[in-house]
Amino acid sequence: MDFLNKTVVITGAGSGIGAGCAKSFAKEGANVVLADINEQAITEIANDIIAEGGKALAVVTDVTKYADAKFCCDSAAEKFGTIDVVVTCAGGSELRICGAHGEFHEIPIDVFDFGIDLNLKGAMYFHHAAFGYMAKQNSGVIIPIGSITGADGGYDIAYSASKSALMNGVVKSLAIAGASHNIRAVCIAPGPVLTRPAMAGMKTLLGRAAQPQEIVDAIMYAASEKGAFLNGTTILIDGGRNALPRV
């Protein structure tokens, strides 16, 4: 999976799967653009990549603002010349992030608005901001990150709805929009991943949660020439959680 001189833009690059993607793509020769609201985290990761001989650019970004997404993609293209891959990792449960508790009707609607802005619109903002560069160069790969919750549903309804949208309408529509420009779209949808300790308690047929690198490897495969026939589809990498009996 050679990404030499390819430019990869990664949202949520300050931690978890996003940070893992940044490091792994850089090791394969990519120019890595790290987008995250956490300036310290992405600066440290970018500096580590550069110290090891790689190429990286850290761009402080609030993915819920289209202007930030546009600025990040413009900065990536200006510095490295192309945008070849976009991986939209930024996201998370609105209930957890906002510290909201209670039944659905007891949760302030602003919490769900935030969840949609972060998980759905934040991803689509980057897809849109990068698409023009990919169309101009007649190549590119867009990788939204879904979730088993997009298939299962959950109490964090905005997160669940957003991930379901990315795994279905968004990835298929991006593939259709990109067909004439040689732009592929592949959604990677993880089950439980050990980016947080709580994930260890989610059941799978394999009896464990994934290591973050297992998800990163799937993302890199989909983005590479090895995955060149993948398009308009979702890869559910969940250890068999979706196949568990529902009784």
Coordinates of N, CA and C in Angstrom, one line a residue:
M1 N 0.8 -1.2 0.0 CA 0.0 0.0 0.0 C 0.9 1.2 0.0
D2 N 1.3 1.6 -1.2 CA 2.3 2.7 -1.4 C 1.5 4.0 -1.6
F3 N 1.7 5.0 -0.7 CA 1.1 6.3 -0.8 C 2.1 7.4 -1.0
L4 N 3.2 7.0 -1.6 CA 4.3 8.0 -1.8 C 3.8 9.2 -2.6
N5 N 4.0 10.4 -2.0 CA 3.6 11.7 -2.6 C 2.1 11.9 -2.7
K6 N 1.3 11.0 -2.2 CA -0.2 11.2 -2.1 C -0.5 12.0 -0.9
T7 N -1.5 12.9 -1.1 CA -1.9 13.8 0.0 C -3.2 13.2 0.7
V8 N -3.1 13.0 2.0 CA -4.2 12.4 2.7 C -4.7 13.4 3.8
V9 N -5.9 13.8 3.7 CA -6.5 14.7 4.7 C -7.3 13.9 5.6
I10 N -7.1 14.0 6.9 CA -7.7 13.2 8.0 C -8.3 14.1 9.0
T11 N -9.6 14.0 9.2 CA -10.3 14.7 10.3 C -10.3 13.9 11.6
G12 N -10.4 14.5 12.7 CA -10.3 13.8 13.9 C -8.9 13.2 14.1
A13 N -7.9 13.8 13.6 CA -6.5 13.3 13.6 C -5.8 13.4 14.9
G14 N -6.4 14.1 15.9 CA -5.7 14.3 17.1 C -5.7 13.1 18.1
S15 N -6.6 12.1 17.8 CA -6.7 11.0 18.7 C -7.3 9.8 18.0
G16 N -7.2 8.6 18.6 CA -7.9 7.4 18.2 C -7.6 7.0 16.8
I17 N -8.6 6.6 16.0 CA -8.4 6.1 14.7 C -7.8 7.1 13.8
G18 N -8.2 8.4 13.9 CA -7.6 9.4 13.1 C -6.1 9.6 13.3
A19 N -5.7 9.6 14.5 CA -4.3 9.7 14.8 C -3.5 8.5 14.2
G20 N -4.1 7.3 14.4 CA -3.5 6.1 13.8 C -3.3 6.2 12.3
C21 N -4.4 6.7 11.7 CA -4.3 6.9 10.2 C -3.2 7.8 9.8
A22 N -3.1 8.9 10.5 CA -2.0 9.9 10.2 C -0.6 9.3 10.3
K23 N -0.4 8.5 11.3 CA 0.9 7.9 11.5 C 1.2 6.8 10.5
S24 N 0.2 6.0 10.2 CA 0.3 4.9 9.3 C 0.4 5.4 7.8
F25 N -0.4 6.3 7.4 CA -0.3 6.9 6.0 C 1.1 7.5 5.8
A26 N 1.6 8.2 6.9 CA 2.9 8.9 6.8 C 4.0 7.9 6.6
K27 N 3.9 6.7 7.3 CA 4.9 5.7 7.1 C 5.0 5.1 5.7
E28 N 3.8 5.2 5.0 CA 3.7 4.7 3.6 C 4.0 5.8 2.6
G29 N 4.6 6.9 3.1 CA 5.0 7.9 2.2 C 4.1 9.1 1.9
A30 N 2.9 9.1 2.5 CA 1.9 10.1 2.2 C 2.3 11.5 2.8
N31 N 1.8 12.5 2.2 CA 1.8 13.8 2.8 C 0.5 13.9 3.6
V32 N 0.6 14.0 4.9 CA -0.5 13.9 5.8 C -1.0 15.3 6.3
V33 N -2.3 15.5 6.2 CA -2.8 16.8 6.7 C -3.8 16.4 7.8
L34 N -3.4 16.9 9.0 CA -4.1 16.5 10.2 C -5.1 17.6 10.6
A35 N -6.4 17.3 10.6 CA -7.4 18.3 11.0 C -8.1 17.9 12.3
D36 N -8.1 18.8 13.2 CA -8.7 18.5 14.5 C -8.9 19.8 15.3
I37 N -9.8 19.8 16.2 CA -10.0 21.0 17.0 C -8.9 21.2 18.1
N38 N -8.2 20.0 18.4 CA -7.2 20.0 19.4 C -5.8 20.3 18.8
E39 N -5.5 21.6 18.9 CA -4.2 22.1 18.3 C -3.0 21.4 18.8
Q40 N -2.9 21.2 20.2 CA -1.8 20.6 20.8 C -1.6 19.2 20.3
A41 N -2.6 18.4 20.2 CA -2.5 17.0 19.8 C -2.0 16.9 18.4
I42 N -2.6 17.6 17.4 CA -2.2 17.4 16.0 C -0.8 18.0 15.8
T43 N -0.5 19.1 16.5 CA 0.9 19.6 16.4 C 1.9 18.6 16.8
E44 N 1.7 18.0 17.9 CA 2.6 17.0 18.4 C 2.8 15.8 17.4
I45 N 1.7 15.3 16.9 CA 1.7 14.2 16.0 C 2.4 14.6 14.7
A46 N 2.1 15.8 14.2 CA 2.7 16.3 13.0 C 4.2 16.4 13.2
N47 N 4.6 17.0 14.3 CA 6.0 17.2 14.6 C 6.8 15.8 14.7
D48 N 6.1 14.8 15.2 CA 6.7 13.5 15.3 C 6.9 12.9 13.9
I49 N 5.9 13.1 13.1 CA 6.0 12.6 11.7 C 7.1 13.2 10.9
I50 N 7.2 14.5 11.1 CA 8.3 15.3 10.4 C 9.7 14.9 10.9
A51 N 9.7 14.7 12.3 CA 11.0 14.3 12.9 C 11.5 12.9 12.4
E52 N 10.5 12.1 11.9 CA 10.9 10.7 11.4 C 11.0 10.8 9.9
G53 N 11.1 11.9 9.3 CA 11.3 12.1 7.9 C 10.1 12.2 7.0
G54 N 8.9 12.2 7.6 CA 7.7 12.3 6.9 C 7.3 13.7 6.6
K55 N 6.1 13.9 5.9 CA 5.6 15.2 5.6 C 4.2 15.3 6.2
A56 N 4.0 16.4 7.0 CA 2.8 16.6 7.7 C 2.4 18.1 7.8
L57 N 1.1 18.3 7.9 CA 0.6 19.7 8.1 C -0.5 19.6 9.1
A58 N -0.4 20.3 10.2 CA -1.5 20.4 11.2 C -2.4 21.6 10.9
V59 N -3.7 21.4 10.8 CA -4.6 22.5 10.6 C -5.7 22.5 11.7
V60 N -5.7 23.4 12.6 CA -6.8 23.5 13.6 C -8.1 23.7 12.9
T61 N -9.0 22.8 13.2 CA -10.3 22.7 12.4 C -11.5 22.4 13.3
D62 N -12.5 23.2 13.2 CA -13.8 22.8 13.8 C -14.6 22.3 12.6
V63 N -14.9 20.9 12.6 CA -15.5 20.3 11.4 C -17.0 20.7 11.3
T64 N -17.5 21.3 12.3 CA -18.9 21.8 12.2 C -19.1 23.1 11.5
K65 N -17.9 23.7 11.0 CA -17.9 24.9 10.3 C -17.4 24.7 8.9
Y66 N -18.2 24.9 7.9 CA -17.7 24.7 6.5 C -16.5 25.5 6.1
A67 N -16.5 26.7 6.6 CA -15.3 27.6 6.3 C -14.0 26.9 6.8
D68 N -14.1 26.3 7.9 CA -12.9 25.6 8.4 C -12.5 24.4 7.5
A69 N -13.5 23.6 7.1 CA -13.2 22.5 6.2 C -12.6 23.0 4.9
K70 N -13.2 24.1 4.4 CA -12.6 24.7 3.1 C -11.2 25.2 3.3
F71 N -11.0 25.8 4.4 CA -9.6 26.4 4.7 C -8.6 25.2 4.8
C72 N -9.0 24.1 5.4 CA -8.1 23.0 5.6 C -7.8 22.4 4.3
C73 N -8.8 22.1 3.4 CA -8.5 21.5 2.1 C -7.8 22.5 1.2
D74 N -8.1 23.7 1.3 CA -7.3 24.7 0.5 C -5.8 24.7 0.9
S75 N -5.6 24.6 2.2 CA -4.2 24.6 2.8 C -3.5 23.4 2.3
A76 N -4.2 22.2 2.3 CA -3.6 21.0 1.9 C -3.2 21.0 0.4
A77 N -4.0 21.5 -0.4 CA -3.7 21.6 -1.8 C -2.6 22.6 -2.1
E78 N -2.6 23.7 -1.4 CA -1.6 24.8 -1.6 C -0.2 24.2 -1.2
K79 N -0.2 23.5 -0.1 CA 1.1 23.0 0.4 C 1.7 21.8 -0.4
F80 N 0.8 20.9 -0.7 CA 1.2 19.6 -1.3 C 0.8 19.4 -2.8
G81 N -0.1 20.3 -3.3 CA -0.4 20.2 -4.7 C -1.6 19.4 -5.1
T82 N -2.0 18.4 -4.3 CA -3.1 17.6 -4.6 C -3.9 17.2 -3.3
I83 N -5.1 16.7 -3.5 CA -5.8 16.0 -2.4 C -6.2 14.7 -2.9
D84 N -5.6 13.6 -2.5 CA -5.8 12.3 -3.0 C -6.7 11.4 -2.2
V85 N -6.7 11.6 -0.9 CA -7.6 10.8 0.0 C -8.1 11.7 1.1
V86 N -9.4 11.6 1.4 CA -10.0 12.2 2.5 C -10.6 11.2 3.4
V87 N -10.2 11.2 4.7 CA -10.7 10.2 5.7 C -11.4 11.0 6.8
T88 N -12.7 10.9 6.9 CA -13.4 11.8 7.9 C -13.7 10.9 9.1
C89 N -12.8 11.0 10.1 CA -12.9 10.3 11.3 C -13.5 11.1 12.4
A90 N -13.6 12.4 12.3 CA -14.1 13.2 13.4 C -15.5 12.9 13.7
G91 N -15.8 12.7 15.0 CA -17.2 12.4 15.4 C -17.3 11.8 16.8
G92 N -18.4 11.4 17.2 CA -18.6 10.8 18.5 C -20.1 11.0 19.0
S93 N -20.4 10.3 20.0 CA -21.8 10.4 20.6 C -22.1 11.8 21.2
E94 N -23.1 12.3 20.7 CA -23.5 13.7 21.2 C -23.8 13.6 22.7
L95 N -24.4 12.5 23.2 CA -24.7 12.4 24.6 C -23.5 12.4 25.5
R96 N -22.5 11.6 25.0 CA -21.2 11.5 25.8 C -20.5 12.9 25.7
I97 N -20.4 13.5 24.6 CA -19.6 14.7 24.4 C -20.2 15.8 25.2
C98 N -21.6 15.9 25.1 CA -22.3 17.0 25.8 C -22.6 16.7 27.2
G99 N -22.4 15.5 27.7 CA -22.7 15.1 29.0 C -24.2 15.1 29.3
A100 N -25.0 14.7 28.3 CA -26.4 14.7 28.4 C -27.0 13.4 28.9
H101 N -28.0 13.4 29.7 CA -28.6 12.2 30.3 C -30.1 12.3 30.2
G102 N -30.8 11.2 30.2 CA -32.2 11.1 30.3 C -32.8 10.4 29.1
E103 N -34.1 10.3 29.0 CA -34.8 9.7 27.9 C -34.8 10.7 26.7
F104 N -35.1 10.2 25.6 CA -35.0 11.0 24.3 C -35.7 12.3 24.4
H105 N -36.9 12.3 25.0 CA -37.7 13.6 25.0 C -37.1 14.6 26.1
E106 N -36.3 14.1 27.0 CA -35.7 14.9 28.0 C -34.4 15.6 27.6
I107 N -33.8 15.1 26.5 CA -32.5 15.7 26.0 C -32.8 16.9 25.2
P108 N -32.1 18.0 25.5 CA -32.3 19.3 24.8 C -32.0 19.1 23.3
I109 N -32.9 19.6 22.4 CA -32.7 19.5 21.0 C -31.4 20.0 20.5
D110 N -30.8 20.9 21.2 CA -29.5 21.4 20.8 C -28.4 20.4 20.8
V111 N -28.6 19.4 21.7 CA -27.6 18.3 21.8 C -27.7 17.5 20.5
F112 N -28.9 17.2 20.0 CA -29.0 16.4 18.8 C -28.6 17.2 17.5
D113 N -28.9 18.5 17.6 CA -28.4 19.4 16.5 C -26.8 19.3 16.4
F114 N -26.2 19.3 17.6 CA -24.7 19.2 17.6 C -24.3 17.9 17.0
G115 N -25.0 16.8 17.4 CA -24.6 15.5 16.9 C -24.7 15.4 15.4
I116 N -25.7 16.0 14.8 CA -25.8 16.0 13.4 C -24.7 16.8 12.7
D117 N -24.5 18.0 13.3 CA -23.4 18.9 12.8 C -22.1 18.2 12.8
L118 N -21.8 17.5 13.9 CA -20.5 16.9 14.1 C -20.3 15.7 13.2
N119 N -21.3 14.8 13.3 CA -21.1 13.4 12.7 C -21.5 13.3 11.2
L120 N -22.5 14.1 10.8 CA -22.9 14.0 9.4 C -22.5 15.2 8.6
K121 N -22.8 16.4 9.0 CA -22.5 17.6 8.2 C -21.0 17.8 8.3
G122 N -20.3 17.5 9.4 CA -18.9 17.7 9.5 C -18.1 16.8 8.5
A123 N -18.6 15.6 8.3 CA -18.0 14.7 7.2 C -18.3 15.3 5.8
M124 N -19.6 15.6 5.6 CA -19.9 16.1 4.2 C -19.3 17.4 3.9
Y125 N -19.0 18.2 4.9 CA -18.3 19.5 4.6 C -16.9 19.2 4.0
F126 N -16.2 18.2 4.5 CA -14.9 17.8 4.0 C -15.0 17.1 2.6
H127 N -16.0 16.3 2.5 CA -16.2 15.6 1.2 C -16.4 16.7 0.1
H128 N -17.2 17.7 0.4 CA -17.5 18.8 -0.5 C -16.3 19.6 -0.8
A129 N -15.6 20.0 0.2 CA -14.5 20.9 0.1 C -13.3 20.3 -0.7
A130 N -13.2 18.9 -0.6 CA -12.1 18.2 -1.3 C -12.5 17.8 -2.7
F131 N -13.8 17.7 -3.0 CA -14.3 17.1 -4.2 C -13.8 17.8 -5.4
G132 N -13.8 19.2 -5.4 CA -13.4 20.0 -6.5 C -11.9 19.7 -6.9
Y133 N -11.1 19.6 -5.9 CA -9.7 19.3 -6.2 C -9.5 17.9 -6.8
M134 N -10.2 16.9 -6.3 CA -10.2 15.6 -6.9 C -10.7 15.5 -8.3
A135 N -11.8 16.3 -8.5 CA -12.4 16.3 -9.9 C -11.4 16.9 -10.9
K136 N -10.7 18.0 -10.5 CA -9.8 18.6 -11.3 C -8.6 17.7 -11.7
Q137 N -8.2 16.9 -10.7 CA -7.0 16.0 -11.0 C -7.5 14.7 -11.5
N138 N -8.8 14.5 -11.6 CA -9.4 13.2 -12.1 C -9.0 12.0 -11.3
S139 N -9.0 12.1 -10.0 CA -8.7 11.0 -9.2 C -8.9 11.4 -7.7
G140 N -9.2 10.3 -6.9 CA -9.4 10.6 -5.5 C -10.2 9.5 -4.8
V141 N -10.0 9.4 -3.5 CA -10.8 8.5 -2.7 C -11.3 9.2 -1.5
I142 N -12.6 9.0 -1.2 CA -13.3 9.6 -0.1 C -13.7 8.5 0.9
I143 N -13.3 8.5 2.1 CA -13.6 7.5 3.1 C -14.3 8.0 4.3
P144 N -15.6 8.0 4.3 CA -16.3 8.3 5.5 C -16.2 7.2 6.5
I145 N -16.2 7.5 7.8 CA -16.1 6.5 8.8 C -17.5 6.3 9.4
G146 N -18.1 5.1 9.3 CA -19.4 4.8 9.8 C -19.2 4.2 11.2
S147 N -20.2 3.4 11.6 CA -20.2 2.7 12.9 C -21.2 1.6 12.9
I148 N -21.0 0.6 13.7 CA -22.0 -0.5 13.9 C -23.3 0.2 14.4
T149 N -23.1 1.3 15.1 CA -24.3 2.0 15.7 C -25.2 2.4 14.5
G150 N -24.6 2.7 13.4 CA -25.5 3.1 12.2 C -26.3 1.9 11.7
A151 N -26.0 0.7 12.1 CA -26.8 -0.5 11.7 C -27.7 -0.9 12.9
D152 N -27.2 -0.7 14.1 CA -27.9 -1.2 15.3 C -28.9 -0.2 15.9
G153 N -28.6 1.1 15.7 CA -29.3 2.2 16.5 C -28.8 2.3 17.9
G154 N -29.2 3.3 18.6 CA -28.7 3.5 20.0 C -29.4 4.7 20.6
Y155 N -29.1 4.9 21.9 CA -29.6 6.1 22.6 C -29.2 7.4 22.0
D156 N -27.9 7.4 21.5 CA -27.4 8.6 20.9 C -27.9 8.7 19.4
I157 N -29.2 9.2 19.3 CA -29.9 9.1 18.1 C -29.3 9.9 16.9
A158 N -28.7 11.1 17.2 CA -28.1 11.8 16.1 C -26.9 11.1 15.6
Y159 N -26.1 10.6 16.5 CA -24.9 9.8 16.1 C -25.3 8.6 15.2
S160 N -26.3 7.9 15.7 CA -26.8 6.7 15.0 C -27.3 7.1 13.6
A161 N -28.1 8.1 13.6 CA -28.7 8.5 12.3 C -27.6 9.0 11.3
S162 N -26.6 9.7 11.8 CA -25.5 10.2 11.0 C -24.7 9.1 10.4
K163 N -24.4 8.1 11.3 CA -23.6 7.0 10.8 C -24.4 6.2 9.8
S164 N -25.6 6.0 10.0 CA -26.5 5.3 9.0 C -26.5 6.0 7.7
A165 N -26.6 7.3 7.7 CA -26.6 8.1 6.5 C -25.3 8.0 5.8
L166 N -24.2 8.0 6.5 CA -22.9 7.9 5.9 C -22.7 6.5 5.2
M167 N -23.2 5.5 5.9 CA -23.0 4.1 5.4 C -23.9 3.8 4.3
N168 N -24.9 4.6 4.0 CA -25.9 4.3 2.9 C -25.9 5.4 1.9
G169 N -26.8 6.4 2.1 CA -27.0 7.4 1.1 C -25.8 8.2 0.8
V170 N -24.9 8.6 1.8 CA -23.8 9.4 1.5 C -22.7 8.7 0.6
V171 N -22.3 7.5 1.1 CA -21.3 6.8 0.3 C -21.7 6.4 -1.1
K172 N -23.0 6.0 -1.2 CA -23.5 5.7 -2.5 C -23.6 6.9 -3.4
S173 N -24.1 8.0 -2.9 CA -24.2 9.2 -3.7 C -22.9 9.8 -4.1
L174 N -21.9 9.7 -3.2 CA -20.6 10.2 -3.5 C -19.9 9.4 -4.6
A175 N -20.2 8.1 -4.6 CA -19.7 7.2 -5.7 C -20.3 7.6 -7.0
I176 N -21.6 7.9 -7.0 CA -22.3 8.3 -8.2 C -21.7 9.6 -8.7
A177 N -21.6 10.6 -7.8 CA -21.1 11.9 -8.2 C -19.7 11.8 -8.7
G178 N -18.9 10.9 -8.1 CA -17.5 10.8 -8.5 C -17.2 9.9 -9.7
A179 N -18.2 9.2 -10.2 CA -17.9 8.2 -11.2 C -17.2 8.8 -12.5
S180 N -17.7 10.0 -12.9 CA -17.1 10.6 -14.1 C -15.8 11.2 -13.9
H181 N -15.4 11.3 -12.6 CA -14.1 12.0 -12.2 C -13.1 11.0 -11.7
N182 N -13.4 9.7 -11.7 CA -12.4 8.7 -11.2 C -12.2 8.9 -9.7
I183 N -13.3 9.3 -9.0 CA -13.3 9.4 -7.6 C -14.1 8.3 -7.0
R184 N -13.5 7.5 -6.1 CA -14.2 6.4 -5.4 C -14.6 6.9 -4.0
A185 N -15.6 6.2 -3.4 CA -16.1 6.4 -2.1 C -16.3 5.1 -1.4
V186 N -15.7 4.9 -0.3 CA -15.8 3.7 0.5 C -16.0 4.0 2.0
C187 N -17.1 3.5 2.6 CA -17.3 3.8 4.0 C -16.7 2.6 4.8
I188 N -15.9 2.9 5.8 CA -15.5 1.9 6.8 C -16.2 2.1 8.1
A189 N -16.9 1.0 8.5 CA -17.8 1.1 9.7 C -17.3 0.1 10.7
P190 N -16.6 0.6 11.8 CA -16.1 -0.2 12.8 C -17.2 -0.7 13.8
G191 N -17.0 -1.8 14.4 CA -17.7 -2.2 15.6 C -17.0 -1.6 16.8
P192 N -17.0 -2.2 18.0 CA -16.3 -1.7 19.1 C -14.8 -1.7 18.9
V193 N -14.2 -0.6 19.2 CA -12.7 -0.4 19.0 C -12.1 0.1 20.3
L194 N -11.0 -0.4 20.7 CA -10.3 0.0 22.0 C -9.7 1.4 21.9
T195 N -10.4 2.3 21.4 CA -10.0 3.7 21.5 C -10.4 4.3 22.9
R196 N -11.5 3.7 23.5 CA -11.9 4.0 24.8 C -12.1 2.7 25.6
P197 N -11.8 2.6 26.9 CA -11.9 1.4 27.6 C -13.3 0.8 27.6
A198 N -14.4 1.7 27.5 CA -15.8 1.2 27.6 C -16.1 0.3 26.4
M199 N -15.3 0.4 25.3 CA -15.6 -0.4 24.1 C -15.3 -1.9 24.4
A200 N -14.5 -2.2 25.4 CA -14.2 -3.6 25.7 C -15.4 -4.4 26.1
G201 N -16.5 -3.7 26.6 CA -17.7 -4.4 27.1 C -18.7 -4.7 26.1
M202 N -18.5 -4.2 24.8 CA -19.5 -4.5 23.8 C -19.2 -5.9 23.2
K203 N -20.3 -6.7 23.1 CA -20.1 -8.1 22.6 C -19.9 -8.2 21.1
T204 N -19.1 -9.1 20.7 CA -18.9 -9.5 19.3 C -18.8 -11.0 19.3
L205 N -18.9 -11.6 18.1 CA -18.7 -13.0 17.9 C -17.3 -13.5 18.2
L206 N -16.4 -12.6 18.0 CA -15.0 -12.9 18.3 C -14.6 -12.7 19.7
G207 N -15.5 -12.2 20.5 CA -15.3 -12.1 22.0 C -14.3 -11.0 22.4
R208 N -14.1 -10.0 21.5 CA -13.2 -8.9 21.8 C -13.6 -7.7 21.0
A209 N -13.0 -6.6 21.4 CA -13.1 -5.4 20.5 C -11.9 -5.3 19.6
A210 N -12.0 -4.5 18.6 CA -10.8 -4.3 17.7 C -9.7 -3.5 18.3
Q211 N -8.5 -3.8 17.9 CA -7.4 -2.8 18.1 C -7.5 -1.7 17.1
P212 N -7.2 -0.5 17.4 CA -7.4 0.6 16.5 C -6.6 0.4 15.1
Q213 N -5.5 -0.3 15.2 CA -4.7 -0.5 14.0 C -5.5 -1.4 13.0
E214 N -6.3 -2.3 13.5 CA -7.1 -3.1 12.6 C -8.0 -2.3 11.8
I215 N -8.6 -1.3 12.3 CA -9.5 -0.4 11.6 C -8.6 0.5 10.6
V216 N -7.5 1.0 11.1 CA -6.6 1.8 10.2 C -6.2 1.0 9.0
D217 N -5.9 -0.3 9.2 CA -5.4 -1.1 8.1 C -6.5 -1.3 7.0
A218 N -7.8 -1.4 7.5 CA -8.9 -1.5 6.6 C -9.1 -0.2 5.8
I219 N -8.9 0.9 6.5 CA -9.0 2.2 5.8 C -7.9 2.4 4.7
M220 N -6.7 2.0 5.1 CA -5.6 2.1 4.1 C -5.8 1.2 2.9
Y221 N -6.3 0.0 3.2 CA -6.6 -0.9 2.0 C -7.6 -0.3 1.1
A222 N -8.7 0.2 1.7 CA -9.8 0.8 0.8 C -9.2 2.0 0.0
A223 N -8.3 2.8 0.6 CA -7.8 4.0 -0.1 C -6.7 3.6 -1.1
S224 N -6.1 2.4 -1.0 CA -5.0 2.1 -1.9 C -5.4 1.5 -3.2
E225 N -4.5 1.2 -4.1 CA -4.7 0.6 -5.3 C -5.2 -0.9 -5.1
K226 N -4.8 -1.5 -4.0 CA -5.3 -2.8 -3.7 C -6.8 -2.9 -3.6
G227 N -7.4 -1.8 -3.2 CA -8.9 -1.7 -3.0 C -9.5 -0.9 -4.2
A228 N -8.9 -0.9 -5.3 CA -9.4 -0.1 -6.4 C -10.8 -0.4 -7.0
F229 N -11.2 -1.6 -6.7 CA -12.6 -2.0 -7.2 C -13.7 -1.8 -6.1
L230 N -13.3 -1.3 -5.0 CA -14.3 -1.0 -4.0 C -14.8 0.4 -4.3
N231 N -16.1 0.5 -4.3 CA -16.7 1.8 -4.6 C -18.2 1.8 -4.2
G232 N -18.7 2.9 -3.6 CA -20.1 3.0 -3.3 C -20.6 2.0 -2.3
T233 N -19.7 1.5 -1.4 CA -20.1 0.5 -0.5 C -19.6 0.7 0.9
T234 N -20.1 0.0 1.9 CA -19.6 0.1 3.3 C -19.0 -1.3 3.7
I235 N -17.9 -1.2 4.3 CA -17.2 -2.4 4.9 C -17.5 -2.3 6.4
L236 N -18.3 -3.3 6.9 CA -18.6 -3.4 8.3 C -17.5 -4.3 9.0
I237 N -16.6 -3.7 9.8 CA -15.5 -4.4 10.4 C -15.8 -4.5 11.9
D238 N -16.6 -5.4 12.3 CA -17.2 -5.4 13.6 C -17.0 -6.7 14.4
G239 N -16.1 -7.6 14.0 CA -15.9 -8.8 14.7 C -17.1 -9.7 14.8
G240 N -18.1 -9.5 13.9 CA -19.3 -10.3 13.9 C -20.4 -9.7 14.8
R241 N -20.3 -8.5 15.3 CA -21.3 -8.0 16.2 C -22.7 -7.9 15.5
N242 N -22.7 -7.5 14.2 CA -23.9 -7.4 13.5 C -24.6 -8.7 13.3
A243 N -23.8 -9.8 13.4 CA -24.4 -11.1 13.2 C -24.9 -11.8 14.5
L244 N -24.7 -11.1 15.6 CA -25.1 -11.7 16.9 C -26.6 -11.9 16.9
P245 N -27.1 -13.1 17.5 CA -28.5 -13.3 17.6 C -29.2 -12.1 18.4
R246 N -30.4 -11.7 17.9 CA -31.1 -10.6 18.5 C -32.0 -11.0 19.6
V247 N -32.0 -12.3 20.0 CA -32.8 -12.7 21.1 C -32.0 -12.8 22.4

